[in-house]
Coordinates of C-alpha atoms in Angstrom, one line a residue:
M4 CA -15.6 -53.3 27.1
L5 CA -16.4 -51.5 23.8
I6 CA -16.2 -47.9 25.1
G7 CA -13.9 -47.2 28.0
S8 CA -11.9 -44.6 29.8
T9 CA -8.3 -43.8 29.1
P10 CA -5.6 -42.3 31.3
Q11 CA -5.6 -38.6 31.3
V12 CA -4.3 -37.2 28.0
R13 CA -3.2 -33.7 27.3
S14 CA -2.7 -31.9 24.1
R15 CA -1.3 -28.4 23.3
D16 CA -1.2 -26.3 20.2
D17 CA 0.6 -23.0 19.8
V18 CA -1.0 -21.3 16.8
V19 CA -0.9 -18.0 15.1
T20 CA -3.4 -17.1 12.4
Y21 CA -2.9 -14.4 9.8
L22 CA -5.2 -12.1 7.8
A23 CA -3.8 -9.6 5.2
N24 CA -6.0 -7.4 2.9
A25 CA -5.1 -5.0 0.2
R26 CA -7.7 -2.9 -1.6
Y27 CA -7.6 -0.4 -4.5
K28 CA -10.4 2.0 -5.2
F29 CA -10.4 3.0 -8.9
R30 CA -13.5 5.2 -8.5
P31 CA -16.1 5.8 -5.7
N32 CA -18.1 2.7 -6.9
T33 CA -15.3 0.5 -8.2
T34 CA -12.9 -1.5 -6.0
A35 CA -10.5 -4.4 -6.4
Y36 CA -9.1 -6.4 -3.5
V37 CA -6.8 -9.3 -2.6
R38 CA -6.8 -11.2 0.7
F39 CA -4.7 -13.9 2.4
A40 CA -5.9 -15.6 5.5
T41 CA -5.0 -18.7 7.6
G42 CA -7.5 -20.7 9.6
Y43 CA -7.3 -23.3 12.3
R44 CA -9.5 -25.8 14.3
P45 CA -8.0 -27.3 17.4
G46 CA -7.6 -31.0 17.9
G47 CA -8.9 -32.8 21.0
P48 CA -9.9 -36.0 22.7
N49 CA -11.8 -38.9 21.0
Y50 CA -14.1 -41.4 22.5
V51 CA -12.0 -44.4 23.5
V52 CA -13.3 -47.3 21.4
N53 CA -11.8 -50.7 22.2
D54 CA -12.0 -54.0 20.3
P55 CA -14.4 -56.1 22.3
V56 CA -12.2 -59.2 21.8
T57 CA -8.7 -57.9 22.3
G58 CA -9.4 -54.7 24.3
T59 CA -7.0 -52.8 22.0
P60 CA -8.1 -49.2 20.9
L61 CA -9.8 -49.0 17.5
A62 CA -9.2 -45.2 17.2
P63 CA -6.6 -42.8 18.4
A64 CA -7.2 -41.2 21.8
L65 CA -6.6 -37.7 20.2
F66 CA -7.3 -36.2 16.8
A67 CA -5.0 -33.4 15.5
S68 CA -5.8 -29.9 14.6
D69 CA -6.5 -28.9 11.0
S70 CA -5.5 -25.7 9.2
L71 CA -5.9 -23.9 6.0
D72 CA -4.3 -21.1 3.9
S73 CA -6.8 -19.1 1.9
Y74 CA -6.1 -16.8 -1.1
E75 CA -8.8 -14.6 -2.6
A76 CA -9.0 -11.8 -5.2
G77 CA -12.1 -9.9 -6.3
F78 CA -13.6 -6.9 -8.1
K79 CA -16.7 -4.9 -7.1
A80 CA -18.4 -2.2 -9.1
E81 CA -21.7 -0.3 -9.4
T82 CA -23.0 2.3 -11.9
T83 CA -23.0 5.8 -10.6
D84 CA -26.8 5.7 -10.1
R85 CA -26.6 2.2 -8.5
T86 CA -29.0 0.6 -11.0
L87 CA -26.4 -2.1 -11.9
G88 CA -23.8 -3.8 -9.8
I89 CA -21.3 -6.7 -10.1
D90 CA -19.2 -8.5 -7.6
I91 CA -16.8 -11.2 -8.9
S92 CA -14.1 -13.1 -6.9
G93 CA -11.9 -16.1 -7.2
Y94 CA -10.2 -18.1 -4.4
H95 CA -7.9 -21.0 -3.7
I96 CA -7.7 -22.9 -0.3
D97 CA -5.0 -25.3 0.8
W98 CA -6.5 -27.4 3.7
K99 CA -4.2 -29.7 5.8
D100 CA -5.2 -32.6 8.2
I101 CA -8.9 -32.3 7.5
Q102 CA -11.0 -33.3 10.5
V103 CA -13.7 -35.8 9.5
T104 CA -16.2 -38.0 11.3
S105 CA -15.2 -41.7 11.1
A106 CA -16.6 -44.9 12.5
A107 CA -14.7 -47.2 14.9
G108 CA -16.5 -50.2 16.2
G109 CA -19.8 -48.7 15.3
V110 CA -19.1 -45.5 17.3
S111 CA -18.4 -42.1 15.7
V112 CA -15.0 -40.6 16.3
I113 CA -13.0 -37.8 14.8
A114 CA -10.1 -38.6 12.5
N115 CA -7.7 -36.6 10.3
A116 CA -8.0 -37.3 6.6
G117 CA -5.0 -35.7 4.9
G118 CA -5.4 -32.6 2.8
A119 CA -7.5 -30.9 0.1
K120 CA -7.2 -28.2 -2.5
I121 CA -10.3 -26.1 -3.2
T122 CA -10.5 -23.6 -6.1
G123 CA -13.6 -21.6 -6.9
G124 CA -15.3 -18.4 -7.9
E125 CA -18.4 -16.4 -7.2
L126 CA -20.3 -13.9 -9.3
T127 CA -23.2 -11.7 -8.1
M128 CA -25.1 -9.3 -10.4
T129 CA -27.6 -6.8 -9.1
A130 CA -30.2 -4.8 -11.0
R131 CA -32.3 -2.1 -9.5
P132 CA -34.8 -1.1 -12.3
S133 CA -36.8 1.0 -9.7
P134 CA -36.4 2.0 -6.1
Q135 CA -39.0 -0.6 -5.1
F136 CA -37.6 -3.6 -7.0
T137 CA -34.2 -5.2 -6.9
V138 CA -33.1 -8.4 -8.7
V139 CA -30.0 -10.3 -7.6
G140 CA -28.5 -13.2 -9.4
A141 CA -25.6 -15.2 -7.9
F142 CA -23.4 -18.0 -9.3
A143 CA -20.8 -20.0 -7.4
Y144 CA -18.4 -22.7 -8.6
Q145 CA -16.1 -24.8 -6.6
H146 CA -13.6 -27.5 -7.6
A147 CA -12.8 -29.3 -4.3
R148 CA -10.4 -32.3 -4.5
L149 CA -8.3 -34.3 -2.1
S150 CA -4.6 -33.6 -2.4
Q151 CA -3.6 -37.0 -0.9
D152 CA -5.1 -40.4 -0.4
S153 CA -7.4 -40.8 2.7
L154 CA -8.0 -44.1 4.3
E155 CA -10.5 -42.4 6.7
L156 CA -12.7 -41.3 3.7
G157 CA -12.0 -44.3 1.5
A158 CA -10.8 -41.9 -1.2
L159 CA -7.8 -41.4 -3.4
R160 CA -5.8 -38.2 -4.2
G161 CA -7.8 -36.3 -6.8
D162 CA -11.2 -37.6 -5.7
R163 CA -13.9 -35.0 -5.0
L164 CA -14.0 -33.7 -1.4
P165 CA -17.2 -35.3 0.2
N166 CA -20.1 -32.9 0.9
A167 CA -18.6 -30.1 -1.1
P168 CA -21.0 -28.3 -3.5
V169 CA -20.0 -28.0 -7.1
T170 CA -22.2 -25.4 -8.7
Q171 CA -25.1 -23.3 -7.4
L172 CA -27.3 -20.8 -9.2
H173 CA -29.7 -18.5 -7.4
S174 CA -31.9 -15.7 -8.5
M175 CA -33.5 -13.7 -5.7
P176 CA -36.0 -10.9 -6.4
T177 CA -36.3 -8.5 -3.5
S178 CA -38.2 -5.4 -3.0
G179 CA -37.1 -2.0 -1.6
P180 CA -33.7 -0.3 -1.7
Q181 CA -30.8 -2.6 -1.1
Q182 CA -27.2 -1.8 -0.1
I183 CA -24.1 -3.6 -1.3

């Protein structure tokens, strides 16, 4: 039997997540901030996929939770008349036990694939030349790398994290008054 049942399995996680912010307002339209946060996704049961010849499981019955620590700092400012604005931030994320989709005997299962380190930044600039017209330009950069070898991904430490964007550039004209 390729996919079968397994005896009842239980898992339990005791997790506390944190969020801490600090902000300093230099002037009414100028603010700097720092933020620390943790994140968590629970683990859970997998499909039980057995080798058709030996009957032994091809994937673990459970996958583990994954978690991250996120650090961010930024600066936001506008001119007094709100015709120009800037929002710039940088961040670093330490991600542990990443949950990924993997194949076992031709069936998708969830596996844990080690860790990753993600460092990036974002810049948004806004111009409001008239009350009826607003132009927004945004730039984001991300350097997402595995921090350890991952059999599940077929990747080595330092390889780019799959499906992570590297650079994006957008310019979005809008009409009407906009709020930041």
